[in-house]
Tab-separated table of C-alpha atoms in Angstrom:
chain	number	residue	atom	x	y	z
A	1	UNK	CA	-29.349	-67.600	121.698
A	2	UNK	CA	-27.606	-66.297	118.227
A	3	UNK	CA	-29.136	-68.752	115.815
A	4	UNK	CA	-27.340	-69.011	112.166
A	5	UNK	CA	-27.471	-71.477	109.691
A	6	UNK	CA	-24.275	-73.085	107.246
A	7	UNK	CA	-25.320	-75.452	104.811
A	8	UNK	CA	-23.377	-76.488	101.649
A	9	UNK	CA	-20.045	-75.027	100.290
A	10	UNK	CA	-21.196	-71.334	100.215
A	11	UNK	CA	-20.008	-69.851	103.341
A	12	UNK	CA	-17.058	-71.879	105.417
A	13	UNK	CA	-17.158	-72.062	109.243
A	14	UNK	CA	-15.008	-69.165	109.338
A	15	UNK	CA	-18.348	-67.018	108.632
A	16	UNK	CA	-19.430	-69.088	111.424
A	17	UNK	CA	-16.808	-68.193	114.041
A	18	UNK	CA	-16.732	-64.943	113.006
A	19	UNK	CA	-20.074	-64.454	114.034
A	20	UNK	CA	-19.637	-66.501	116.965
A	21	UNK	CA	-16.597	-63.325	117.878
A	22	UNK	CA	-19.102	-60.856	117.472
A	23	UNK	CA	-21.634	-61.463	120.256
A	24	UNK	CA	-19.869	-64.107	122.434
A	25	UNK	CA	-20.029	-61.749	125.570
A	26	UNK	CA	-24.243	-61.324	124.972
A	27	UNK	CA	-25.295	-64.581	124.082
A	28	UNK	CA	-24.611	-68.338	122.980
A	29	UNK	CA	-24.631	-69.096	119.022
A	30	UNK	CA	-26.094	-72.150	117.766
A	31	UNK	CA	-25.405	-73.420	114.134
A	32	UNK	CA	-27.823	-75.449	112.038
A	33	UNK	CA	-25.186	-76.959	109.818
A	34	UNK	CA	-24.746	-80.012	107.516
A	35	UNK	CA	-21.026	-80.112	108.209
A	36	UNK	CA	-19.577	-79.201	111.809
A	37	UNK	CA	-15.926	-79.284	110.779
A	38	UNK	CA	-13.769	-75.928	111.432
A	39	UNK	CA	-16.318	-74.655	114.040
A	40	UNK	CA	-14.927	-73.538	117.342
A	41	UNK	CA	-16.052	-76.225	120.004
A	42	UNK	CA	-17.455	-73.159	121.512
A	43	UNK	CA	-20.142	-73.021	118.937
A	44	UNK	CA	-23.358	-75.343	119.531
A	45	UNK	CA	-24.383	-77.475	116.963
A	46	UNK	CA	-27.569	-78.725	115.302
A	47	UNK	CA	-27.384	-80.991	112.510
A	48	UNK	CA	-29.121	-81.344	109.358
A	49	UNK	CA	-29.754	-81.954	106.024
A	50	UNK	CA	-29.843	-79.733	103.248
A	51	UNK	CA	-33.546	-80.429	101.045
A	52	UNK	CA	-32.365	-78.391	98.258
A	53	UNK	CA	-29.272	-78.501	95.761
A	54	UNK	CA	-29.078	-75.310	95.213
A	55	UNK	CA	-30.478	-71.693	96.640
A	56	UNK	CA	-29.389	-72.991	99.752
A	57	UNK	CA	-31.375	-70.240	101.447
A	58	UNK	CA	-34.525	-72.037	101.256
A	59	UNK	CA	-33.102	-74.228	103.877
A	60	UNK	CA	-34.282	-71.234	106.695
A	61	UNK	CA	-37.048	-72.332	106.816
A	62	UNK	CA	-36.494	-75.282	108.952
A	63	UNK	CA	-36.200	-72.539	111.231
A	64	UNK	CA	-40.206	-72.088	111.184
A	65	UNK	CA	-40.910	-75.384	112.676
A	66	UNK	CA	-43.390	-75.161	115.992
A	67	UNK	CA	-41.255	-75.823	119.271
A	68	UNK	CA	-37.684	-75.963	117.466
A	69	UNK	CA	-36.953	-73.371	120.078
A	70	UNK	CA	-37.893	-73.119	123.960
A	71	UNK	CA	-37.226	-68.863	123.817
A	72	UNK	CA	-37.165	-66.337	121.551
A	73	UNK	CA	-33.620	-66.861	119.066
A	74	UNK	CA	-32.221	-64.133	116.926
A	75	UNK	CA	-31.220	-65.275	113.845
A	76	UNK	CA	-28.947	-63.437	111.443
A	77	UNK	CA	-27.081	-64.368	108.114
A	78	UNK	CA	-23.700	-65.328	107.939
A	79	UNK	CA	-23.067	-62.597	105.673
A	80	UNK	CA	-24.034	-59.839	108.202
A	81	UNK	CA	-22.400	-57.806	110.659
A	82	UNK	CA	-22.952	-57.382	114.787
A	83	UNK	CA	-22.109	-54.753	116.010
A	84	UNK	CA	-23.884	-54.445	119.383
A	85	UNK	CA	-25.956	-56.294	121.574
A	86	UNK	CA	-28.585	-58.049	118.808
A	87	UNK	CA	-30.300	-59.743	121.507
A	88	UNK	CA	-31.844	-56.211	122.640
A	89	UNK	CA	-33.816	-56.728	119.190
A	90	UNK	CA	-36.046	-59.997	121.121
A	91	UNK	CA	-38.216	-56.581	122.711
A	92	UNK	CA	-39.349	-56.073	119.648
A	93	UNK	CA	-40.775	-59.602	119.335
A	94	UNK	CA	-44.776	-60.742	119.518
A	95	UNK	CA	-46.152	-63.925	118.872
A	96	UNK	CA	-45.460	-63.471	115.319
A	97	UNK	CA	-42.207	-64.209	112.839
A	98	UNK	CA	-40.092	-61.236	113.149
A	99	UNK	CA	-38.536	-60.072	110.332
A	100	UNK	CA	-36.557	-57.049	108.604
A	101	UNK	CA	-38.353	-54.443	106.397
A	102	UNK	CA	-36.468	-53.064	103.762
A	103	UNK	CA	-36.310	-49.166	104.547
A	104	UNK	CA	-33.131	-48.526	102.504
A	105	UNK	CA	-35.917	-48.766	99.438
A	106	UNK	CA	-38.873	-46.115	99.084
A	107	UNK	CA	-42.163	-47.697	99.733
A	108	UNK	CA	-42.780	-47.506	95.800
A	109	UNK	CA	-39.618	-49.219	95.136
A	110	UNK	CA	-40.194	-52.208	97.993
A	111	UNK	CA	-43.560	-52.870	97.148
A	112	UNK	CA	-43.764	-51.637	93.015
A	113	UNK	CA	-40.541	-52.889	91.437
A	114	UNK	CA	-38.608	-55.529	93.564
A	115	UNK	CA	-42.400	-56.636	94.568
A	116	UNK	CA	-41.007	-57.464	97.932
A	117	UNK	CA	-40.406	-55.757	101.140
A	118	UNK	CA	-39.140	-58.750	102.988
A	119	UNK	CA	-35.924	-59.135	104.017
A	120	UNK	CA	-34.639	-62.795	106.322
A	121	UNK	CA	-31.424	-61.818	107.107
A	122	UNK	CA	-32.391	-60.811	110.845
A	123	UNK	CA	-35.241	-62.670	112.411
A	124	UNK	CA	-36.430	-63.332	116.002
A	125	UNK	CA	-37.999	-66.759	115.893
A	126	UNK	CA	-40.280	-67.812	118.965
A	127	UNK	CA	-41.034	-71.255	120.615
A	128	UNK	CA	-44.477	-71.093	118.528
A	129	UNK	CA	-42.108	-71.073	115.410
A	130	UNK	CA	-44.112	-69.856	112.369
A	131	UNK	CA	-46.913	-72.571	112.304
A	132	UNK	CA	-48.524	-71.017	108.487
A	133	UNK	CA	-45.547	-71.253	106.758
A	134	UNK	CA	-43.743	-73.979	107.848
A	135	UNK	CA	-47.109	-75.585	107.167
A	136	UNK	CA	-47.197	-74.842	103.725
A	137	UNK	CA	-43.472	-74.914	103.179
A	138	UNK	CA	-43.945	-78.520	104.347
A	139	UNK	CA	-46.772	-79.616	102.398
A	140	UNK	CA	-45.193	-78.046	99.034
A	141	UNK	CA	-41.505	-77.695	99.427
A	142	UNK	CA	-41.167	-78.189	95.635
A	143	UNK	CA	-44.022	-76.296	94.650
A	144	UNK	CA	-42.425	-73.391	96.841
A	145	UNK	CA	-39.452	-73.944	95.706
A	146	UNK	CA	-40.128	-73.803	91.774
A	147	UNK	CA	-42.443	-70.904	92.331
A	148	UNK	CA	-40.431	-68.084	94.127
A	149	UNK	CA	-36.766	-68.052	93.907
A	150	UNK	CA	-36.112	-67.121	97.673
A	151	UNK	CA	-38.256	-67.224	100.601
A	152	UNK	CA	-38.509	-63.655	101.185
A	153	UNK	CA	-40.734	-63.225	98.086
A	154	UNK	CA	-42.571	-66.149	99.033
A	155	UNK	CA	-43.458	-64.334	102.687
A	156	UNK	CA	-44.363	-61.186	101.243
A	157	UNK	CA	-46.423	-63.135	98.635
A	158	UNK	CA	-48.432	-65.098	100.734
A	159	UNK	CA	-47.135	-64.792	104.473
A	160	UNK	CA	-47.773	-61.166	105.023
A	161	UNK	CA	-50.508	-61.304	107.561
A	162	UNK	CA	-48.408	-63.990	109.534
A	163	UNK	CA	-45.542	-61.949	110.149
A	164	UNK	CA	-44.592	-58.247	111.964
A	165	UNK	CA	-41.796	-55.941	110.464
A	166	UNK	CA	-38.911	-54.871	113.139
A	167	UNK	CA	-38.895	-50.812	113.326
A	168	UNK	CA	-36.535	-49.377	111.521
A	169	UNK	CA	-33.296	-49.302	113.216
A	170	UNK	CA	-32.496	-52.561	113.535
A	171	UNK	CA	-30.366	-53.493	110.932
A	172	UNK	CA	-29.319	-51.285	108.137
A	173	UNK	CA	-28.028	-52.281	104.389
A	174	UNK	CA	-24.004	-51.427	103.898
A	175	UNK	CA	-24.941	-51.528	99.984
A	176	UNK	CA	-28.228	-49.159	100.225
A	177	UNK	CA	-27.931	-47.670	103.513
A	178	UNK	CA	-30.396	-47.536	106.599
A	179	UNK	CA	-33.521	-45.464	105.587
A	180	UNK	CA	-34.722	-43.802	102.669
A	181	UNK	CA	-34.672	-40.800	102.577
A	182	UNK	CA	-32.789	-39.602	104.770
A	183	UNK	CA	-30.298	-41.904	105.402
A	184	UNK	CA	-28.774	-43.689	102.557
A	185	UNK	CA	-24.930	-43.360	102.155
A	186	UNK	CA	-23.595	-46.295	100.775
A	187	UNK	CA	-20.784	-48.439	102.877
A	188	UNK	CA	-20.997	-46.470	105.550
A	189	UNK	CA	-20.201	-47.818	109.012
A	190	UNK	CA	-23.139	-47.045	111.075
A	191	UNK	CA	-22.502	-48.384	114.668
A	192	UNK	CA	-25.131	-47.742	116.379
A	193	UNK	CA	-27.372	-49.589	114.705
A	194	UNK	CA	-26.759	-52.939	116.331
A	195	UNK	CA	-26.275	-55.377	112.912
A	196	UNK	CA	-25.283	-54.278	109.091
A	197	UNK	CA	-26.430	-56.896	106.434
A	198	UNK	CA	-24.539	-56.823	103.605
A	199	UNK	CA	-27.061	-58.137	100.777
A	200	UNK	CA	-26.196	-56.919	96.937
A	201	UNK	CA	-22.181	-56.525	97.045
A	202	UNK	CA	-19.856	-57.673	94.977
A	203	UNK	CA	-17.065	-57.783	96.846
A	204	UNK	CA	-18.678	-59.303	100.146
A	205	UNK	CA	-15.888	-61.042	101.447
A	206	UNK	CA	-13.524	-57.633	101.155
A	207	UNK	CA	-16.641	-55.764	102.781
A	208	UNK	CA	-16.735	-58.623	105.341
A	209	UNK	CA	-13.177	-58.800	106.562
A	210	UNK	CA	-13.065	-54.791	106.933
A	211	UNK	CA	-15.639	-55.362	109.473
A	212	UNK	CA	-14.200	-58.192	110.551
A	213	UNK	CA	-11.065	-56.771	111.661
A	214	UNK	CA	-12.642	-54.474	114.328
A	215	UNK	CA	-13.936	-57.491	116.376
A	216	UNK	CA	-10.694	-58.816	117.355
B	1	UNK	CA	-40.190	-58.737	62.423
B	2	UNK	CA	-43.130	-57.162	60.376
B	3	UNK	CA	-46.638	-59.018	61.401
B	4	UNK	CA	-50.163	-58.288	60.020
B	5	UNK	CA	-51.224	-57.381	64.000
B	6	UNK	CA	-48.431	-54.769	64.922
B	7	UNK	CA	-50.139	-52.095	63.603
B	8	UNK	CA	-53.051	-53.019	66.259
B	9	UNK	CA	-50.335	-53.822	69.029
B	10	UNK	CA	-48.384	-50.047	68.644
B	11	UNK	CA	-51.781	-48.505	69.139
B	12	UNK	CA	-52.585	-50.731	72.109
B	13	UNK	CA	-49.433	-50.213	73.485
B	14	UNK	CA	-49.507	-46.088	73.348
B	15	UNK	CA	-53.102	-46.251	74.412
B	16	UNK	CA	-51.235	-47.910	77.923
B	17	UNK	CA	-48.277	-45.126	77.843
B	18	UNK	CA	-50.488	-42.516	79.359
B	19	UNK	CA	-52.120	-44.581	82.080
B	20	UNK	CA	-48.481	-45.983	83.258
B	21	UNK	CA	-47.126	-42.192	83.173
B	22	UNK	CA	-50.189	-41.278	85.407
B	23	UNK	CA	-50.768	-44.259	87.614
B	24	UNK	CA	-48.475	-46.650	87.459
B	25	UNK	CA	-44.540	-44.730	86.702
B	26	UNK	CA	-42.603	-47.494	88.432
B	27	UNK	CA	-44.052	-50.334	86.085
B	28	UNK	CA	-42.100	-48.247	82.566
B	29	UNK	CA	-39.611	-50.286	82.292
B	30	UNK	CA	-41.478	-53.399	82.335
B	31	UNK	CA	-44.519	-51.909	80.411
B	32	UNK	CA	-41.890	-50.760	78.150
B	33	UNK	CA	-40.227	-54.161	77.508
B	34	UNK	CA	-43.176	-56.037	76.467
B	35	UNK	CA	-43.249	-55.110	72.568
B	36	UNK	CA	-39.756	-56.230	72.401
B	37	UNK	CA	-38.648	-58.088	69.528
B	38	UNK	CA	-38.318	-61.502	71.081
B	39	UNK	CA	-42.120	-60.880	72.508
B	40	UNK	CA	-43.128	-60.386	68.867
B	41	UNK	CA	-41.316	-63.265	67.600
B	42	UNK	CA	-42.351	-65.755	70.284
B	43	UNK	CA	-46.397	-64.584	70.264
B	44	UNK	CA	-45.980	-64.873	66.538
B	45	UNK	CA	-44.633	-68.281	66.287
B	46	UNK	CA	-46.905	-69.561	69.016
B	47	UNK	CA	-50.302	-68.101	66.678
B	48	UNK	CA	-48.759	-69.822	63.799
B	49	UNK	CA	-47.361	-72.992	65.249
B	50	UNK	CA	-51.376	-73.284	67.406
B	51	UNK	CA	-53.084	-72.477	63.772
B	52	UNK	CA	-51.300	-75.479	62.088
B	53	UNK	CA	-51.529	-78.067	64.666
B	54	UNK	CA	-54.842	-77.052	66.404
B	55	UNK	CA	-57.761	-80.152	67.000
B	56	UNK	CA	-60.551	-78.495	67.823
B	57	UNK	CA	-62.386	-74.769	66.781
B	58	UNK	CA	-60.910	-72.472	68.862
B	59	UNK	CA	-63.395	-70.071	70.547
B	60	UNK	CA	-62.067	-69.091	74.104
B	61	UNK	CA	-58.524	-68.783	74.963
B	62	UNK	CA	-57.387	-68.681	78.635
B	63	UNK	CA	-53.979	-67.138	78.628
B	64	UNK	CA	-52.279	-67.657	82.018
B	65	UNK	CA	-49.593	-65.207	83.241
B	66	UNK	CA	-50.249	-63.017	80.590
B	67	UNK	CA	-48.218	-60.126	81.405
B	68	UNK	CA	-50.151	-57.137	79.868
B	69	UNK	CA	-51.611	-58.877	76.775
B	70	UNK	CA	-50.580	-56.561	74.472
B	71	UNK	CA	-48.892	-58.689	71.848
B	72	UNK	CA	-50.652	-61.934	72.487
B	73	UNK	CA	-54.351	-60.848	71.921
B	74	UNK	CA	-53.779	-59.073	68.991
B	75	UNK	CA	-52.216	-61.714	67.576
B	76	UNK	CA	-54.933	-64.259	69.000
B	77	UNK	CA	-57.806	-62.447	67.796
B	78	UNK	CA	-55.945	-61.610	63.924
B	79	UNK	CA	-55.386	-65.228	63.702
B	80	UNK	CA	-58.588	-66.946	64.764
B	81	UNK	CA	-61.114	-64.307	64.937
B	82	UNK	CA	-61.453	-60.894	66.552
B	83	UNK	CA	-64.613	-62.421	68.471
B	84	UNK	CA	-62.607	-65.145	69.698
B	85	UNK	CA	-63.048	-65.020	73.374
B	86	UNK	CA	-59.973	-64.416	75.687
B	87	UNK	CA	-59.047	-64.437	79.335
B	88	UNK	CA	-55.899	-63.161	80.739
B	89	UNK	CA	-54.545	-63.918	84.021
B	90	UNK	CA	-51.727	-61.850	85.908
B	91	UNK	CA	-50.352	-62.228	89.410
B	92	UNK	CA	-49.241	-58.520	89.718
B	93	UNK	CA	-52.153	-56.183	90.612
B	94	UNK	CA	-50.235	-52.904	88.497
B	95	UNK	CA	-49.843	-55.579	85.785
B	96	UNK	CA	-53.475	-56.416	85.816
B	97	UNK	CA	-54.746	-53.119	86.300
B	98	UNK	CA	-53.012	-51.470	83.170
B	99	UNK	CA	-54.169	-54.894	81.004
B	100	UNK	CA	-57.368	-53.870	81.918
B	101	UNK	CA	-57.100	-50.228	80.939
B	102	UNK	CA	-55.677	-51.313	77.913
B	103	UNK	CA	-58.255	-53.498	77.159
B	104	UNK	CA	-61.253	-52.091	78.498
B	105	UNK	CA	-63.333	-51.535	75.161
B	106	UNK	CA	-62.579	-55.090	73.935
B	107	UNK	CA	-65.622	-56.845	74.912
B	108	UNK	CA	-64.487	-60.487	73.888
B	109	UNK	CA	-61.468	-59.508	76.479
B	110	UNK	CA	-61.543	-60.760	80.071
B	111	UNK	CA	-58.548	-59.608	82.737
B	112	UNK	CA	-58.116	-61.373	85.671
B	113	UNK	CA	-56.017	-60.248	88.944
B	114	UNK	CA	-54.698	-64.486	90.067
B	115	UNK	CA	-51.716	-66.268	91.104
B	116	UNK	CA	-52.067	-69.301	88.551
B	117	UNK	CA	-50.026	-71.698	90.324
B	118	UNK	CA	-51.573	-70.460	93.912
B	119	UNK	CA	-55.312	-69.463	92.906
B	120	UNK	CA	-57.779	-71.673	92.211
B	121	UNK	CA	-58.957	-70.995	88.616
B	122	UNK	CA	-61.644	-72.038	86.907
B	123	UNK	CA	-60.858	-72.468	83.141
B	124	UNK	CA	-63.411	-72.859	81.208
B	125	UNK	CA	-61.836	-72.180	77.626
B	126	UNK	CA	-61.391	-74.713	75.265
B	127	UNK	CA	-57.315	-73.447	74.871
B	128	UNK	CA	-54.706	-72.807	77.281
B	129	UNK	CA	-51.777	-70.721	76.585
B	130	UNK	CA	-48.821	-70.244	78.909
B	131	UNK	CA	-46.246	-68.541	77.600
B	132	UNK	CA	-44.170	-67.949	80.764
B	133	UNK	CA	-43.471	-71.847	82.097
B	134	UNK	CA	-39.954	-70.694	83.123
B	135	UNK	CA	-41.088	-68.056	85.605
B	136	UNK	CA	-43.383	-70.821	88.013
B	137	UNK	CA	-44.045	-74.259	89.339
B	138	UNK	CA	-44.396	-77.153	86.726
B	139	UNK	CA	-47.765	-77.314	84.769
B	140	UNK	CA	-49.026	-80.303	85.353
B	141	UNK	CA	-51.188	-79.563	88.323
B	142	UNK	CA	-53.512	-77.487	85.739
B	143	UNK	CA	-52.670	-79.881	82.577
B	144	UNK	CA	-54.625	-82.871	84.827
B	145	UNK	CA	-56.850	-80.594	86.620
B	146	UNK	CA	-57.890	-79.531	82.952
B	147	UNK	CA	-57.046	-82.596	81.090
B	148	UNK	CA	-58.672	-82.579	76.863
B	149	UNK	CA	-58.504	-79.168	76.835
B	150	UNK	CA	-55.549	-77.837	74.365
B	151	UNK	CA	-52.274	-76.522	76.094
B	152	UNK	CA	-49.747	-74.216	74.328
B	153	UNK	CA	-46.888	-73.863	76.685
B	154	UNK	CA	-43.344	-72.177	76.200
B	155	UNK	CA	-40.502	-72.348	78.257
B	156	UNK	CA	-36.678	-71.597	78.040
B	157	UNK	CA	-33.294	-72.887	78.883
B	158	UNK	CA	-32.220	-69.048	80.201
B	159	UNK	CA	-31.263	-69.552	83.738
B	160	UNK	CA	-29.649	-66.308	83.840
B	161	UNK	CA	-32.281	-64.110	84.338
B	162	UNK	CA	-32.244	-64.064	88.269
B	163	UNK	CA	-34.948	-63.852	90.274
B	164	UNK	CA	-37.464	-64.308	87.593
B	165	UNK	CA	-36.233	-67.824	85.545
B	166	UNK	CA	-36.709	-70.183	88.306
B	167	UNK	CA	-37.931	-73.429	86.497
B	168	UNK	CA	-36.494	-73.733	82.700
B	169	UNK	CA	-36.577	-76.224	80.454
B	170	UNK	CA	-33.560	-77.292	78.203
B	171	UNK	CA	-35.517	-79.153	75.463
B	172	UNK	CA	-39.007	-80.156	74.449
B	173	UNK	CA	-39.064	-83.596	76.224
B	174	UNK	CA	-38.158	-81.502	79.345
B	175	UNK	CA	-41.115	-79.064	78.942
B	176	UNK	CA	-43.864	-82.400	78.121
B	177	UNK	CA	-42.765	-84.073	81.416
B	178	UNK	CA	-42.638	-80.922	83.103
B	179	UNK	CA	-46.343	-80.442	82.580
B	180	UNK	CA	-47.702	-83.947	81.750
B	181	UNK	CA	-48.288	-83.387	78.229
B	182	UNK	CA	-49.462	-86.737	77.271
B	183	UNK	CA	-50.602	-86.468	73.641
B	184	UNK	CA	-47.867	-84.520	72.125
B	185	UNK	CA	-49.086	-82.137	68.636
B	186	UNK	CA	-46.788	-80.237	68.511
B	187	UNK	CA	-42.783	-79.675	69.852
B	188	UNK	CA	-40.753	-77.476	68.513
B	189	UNK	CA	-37.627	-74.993	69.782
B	190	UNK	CA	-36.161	-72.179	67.874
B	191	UNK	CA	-32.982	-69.687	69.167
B	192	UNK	CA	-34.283	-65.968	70.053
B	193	UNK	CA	-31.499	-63.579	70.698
B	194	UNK	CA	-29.189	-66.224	72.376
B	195	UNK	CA	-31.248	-68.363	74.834
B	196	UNK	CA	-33.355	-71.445	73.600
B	197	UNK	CA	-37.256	-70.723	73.091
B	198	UNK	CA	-39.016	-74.110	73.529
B	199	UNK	CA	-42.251	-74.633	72.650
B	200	UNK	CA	-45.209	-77.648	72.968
B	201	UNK	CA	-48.849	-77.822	72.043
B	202	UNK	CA	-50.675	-80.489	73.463
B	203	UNK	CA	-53.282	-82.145	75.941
């Protein structure tokens, strides 16, 4: 299962179905959504409510809940790219939340200046969920929420133990590229890497329907 | 803005050039942006705004999310007493170690390496300053969990900064309820450089 999430008016159900274009011959996509309207009735829903106004993102983590899922789910953004068989990805998988590393940044610059390494954009979410931080995301939503503006600060501030890094490989950054050093052109298509994420650009929906186009 | 303590902060602040050229290159820009002006004008209002309202001796300050102290103890110490004890708390470990360098001969100068909202801290001065409300969770947690002791919090109304203002304030009343100030000395907000410095002292 392809697992994405739309909440609020930040990214339409096109996103949605766009996605849904990309891997429809490897797997099923299921949408958490608070508004089911302009999906394709080939898309499953789940339903639910937004617990934040506004950095929407936060709402992922409803994603961490114990037993949400009966396998292992790949998750991705709306705002990234498939362009191969993501579900390969689920071998990288342990009992742990699975998320990406960001190795389009030095090691100095991940960990010394953006103070976070973390990126949620691709995950691979098991039955067990993520018991620690949907815990304390539970117990202190506001707290959270007031203290670090998106989750992926809040994992590498506190959640680093409870959570593995996929290899590099995985997903790349169309902004920053796929690895430092050695591989960081900038919007370059790099398709054999199996998703792009396309965090940082100004012009996402222009990057987005380039890509777009070659998934008829 | 000229103050009696900038003579005291400069030196500080070169002592620190060295060590974050040796150890710590990636934290420059930050180590470089906290003698701005605004940081000189905000510290300096907060020493003189404390000195006038103030209920009690002042004799140890805990300064939460102090950043790298440089303009706030100096300050501190001109304006009540260079053996006025202080404690400074910082979240990021670079931060923390390069207050410490920095510091390291001051003897009446304790750095801590703690998440204030996160950590469980044991306060045991008699005056709390945070000058950073915008930047974490509300206050009141460590207003109640220290309630009589004196709080000096600012906040701002700048939600533009991304990533960093996550919880501002757009006037004083905002900034009381925010952190359960219940007996109010002191409220005050002034403009610095376009965005709305808001300030309360209270317990």
């Amino acid at each position: 299962m392809i697992v994405c999430m739309k909440v609020g008016k930040g990214y339409g159900s096109r996103y949605v179905n766009q996605l849904y274009k990309q891997v429809r011959e490897f797997d099923d996509v299921l949408c958490f959504t608070d508004d089911t309207e302009g999906l394709k009735k080939e898309v499953k829903v789940h339903k639910i409510d937004s617990w934040c106004p506004e950095r929407l993102w936060w709402n992922k983590v409803m994603l961490f809940e114990p037993g949400l899922f009966n396998e292992k789910v790949v998750y991705v953004d709306l705002d990234s790219f498939i362009f191969s068989n993501p579900t390969q990805i689920k071998t990288y998988a342990n009992e742990k939340l699975m998320l990406l590393k960001t190795y389009w940044f030095s090691e100095d610059t991940r960990n010394k200046i953006h103070m976070c390494d973390v990126n949620s954009s691709v995950m691979v979410i098991g039955p067990q969920g993520s018991e620690p931080l949907y815990k304390e995301w539970y117990d202190n939503k506001v707290k959270l929420f007031k203290s670090f503006y998106g989750l992926d600060h809040w994992i590498y501030r506190r959640h680093r133990s409870n959570i593995d890094y996929f290899p590099s490989g995985v997903a790349y950054s169309y902004r920053y590229g796929n690895q430092h050093p050695n591989d960081m052109d900038e919007f370059k298509i790099r398709d054999n890497i199996p998703i792009v994420v396309l965090d940082d650009i100004v012009e996402k929906d222009k990057a987005l329907d380039i890509l777009w186009r070659t998934k008829k | 803005m000229i103050h009696p303590a900038l003579d005291e902060i400069y030196s500080l602040w070169h002592k620190g050039l060295g060590y974050v050229a040796d150890h710590h290159v990636y934290k420059f820009k930050d180590y470089s942006e906290c003698i701005f002006d605004t940081q000189i004008r905000s510290k300096a209002w907060l020493c003189h705004s404390l000195n006038k309202v103030k209920d009690r001796e002042i004799k140890h300050i805990e300064i939460l999310a102090g950043w790298y102290g440089i303009v706030s103890i100096p300050m501190l110490m001109h304006q009540f007493g260079r053996d006025t004890k202080i404690s400074i708390y910082d979240v990021d470990d670079c931060t923390h170690d390069i207050c410490k360098f920095v510091f390291k001969n001051y003897e009446n100068v304790n750095v801590y390496h703690k998440d204030v909202v996160f950590d469980n801290l044991e306060l045991e001065g008699d005056t709390i300053i945070n000058s950073s409300c915008e930047h974490m969770y509300d206050m009141a947690d460590l207003v109640n969990a220290n309630r009589g002791k004196l709080f000096v919090l600012q906040s701002n109304n700048n939600k533009n900064v991304k990533w960093l203002h996550i919880n501002c304030v757009d006037n004083c009343q905002e900034l009381i309820q925010q952190a359960d100030i219940k007996n109010v000395l002191h409220e005050e907000s002034v403009d610095i450089y376009n965005s709305k410095r808001i300030m309360v002292i209270g317990t």
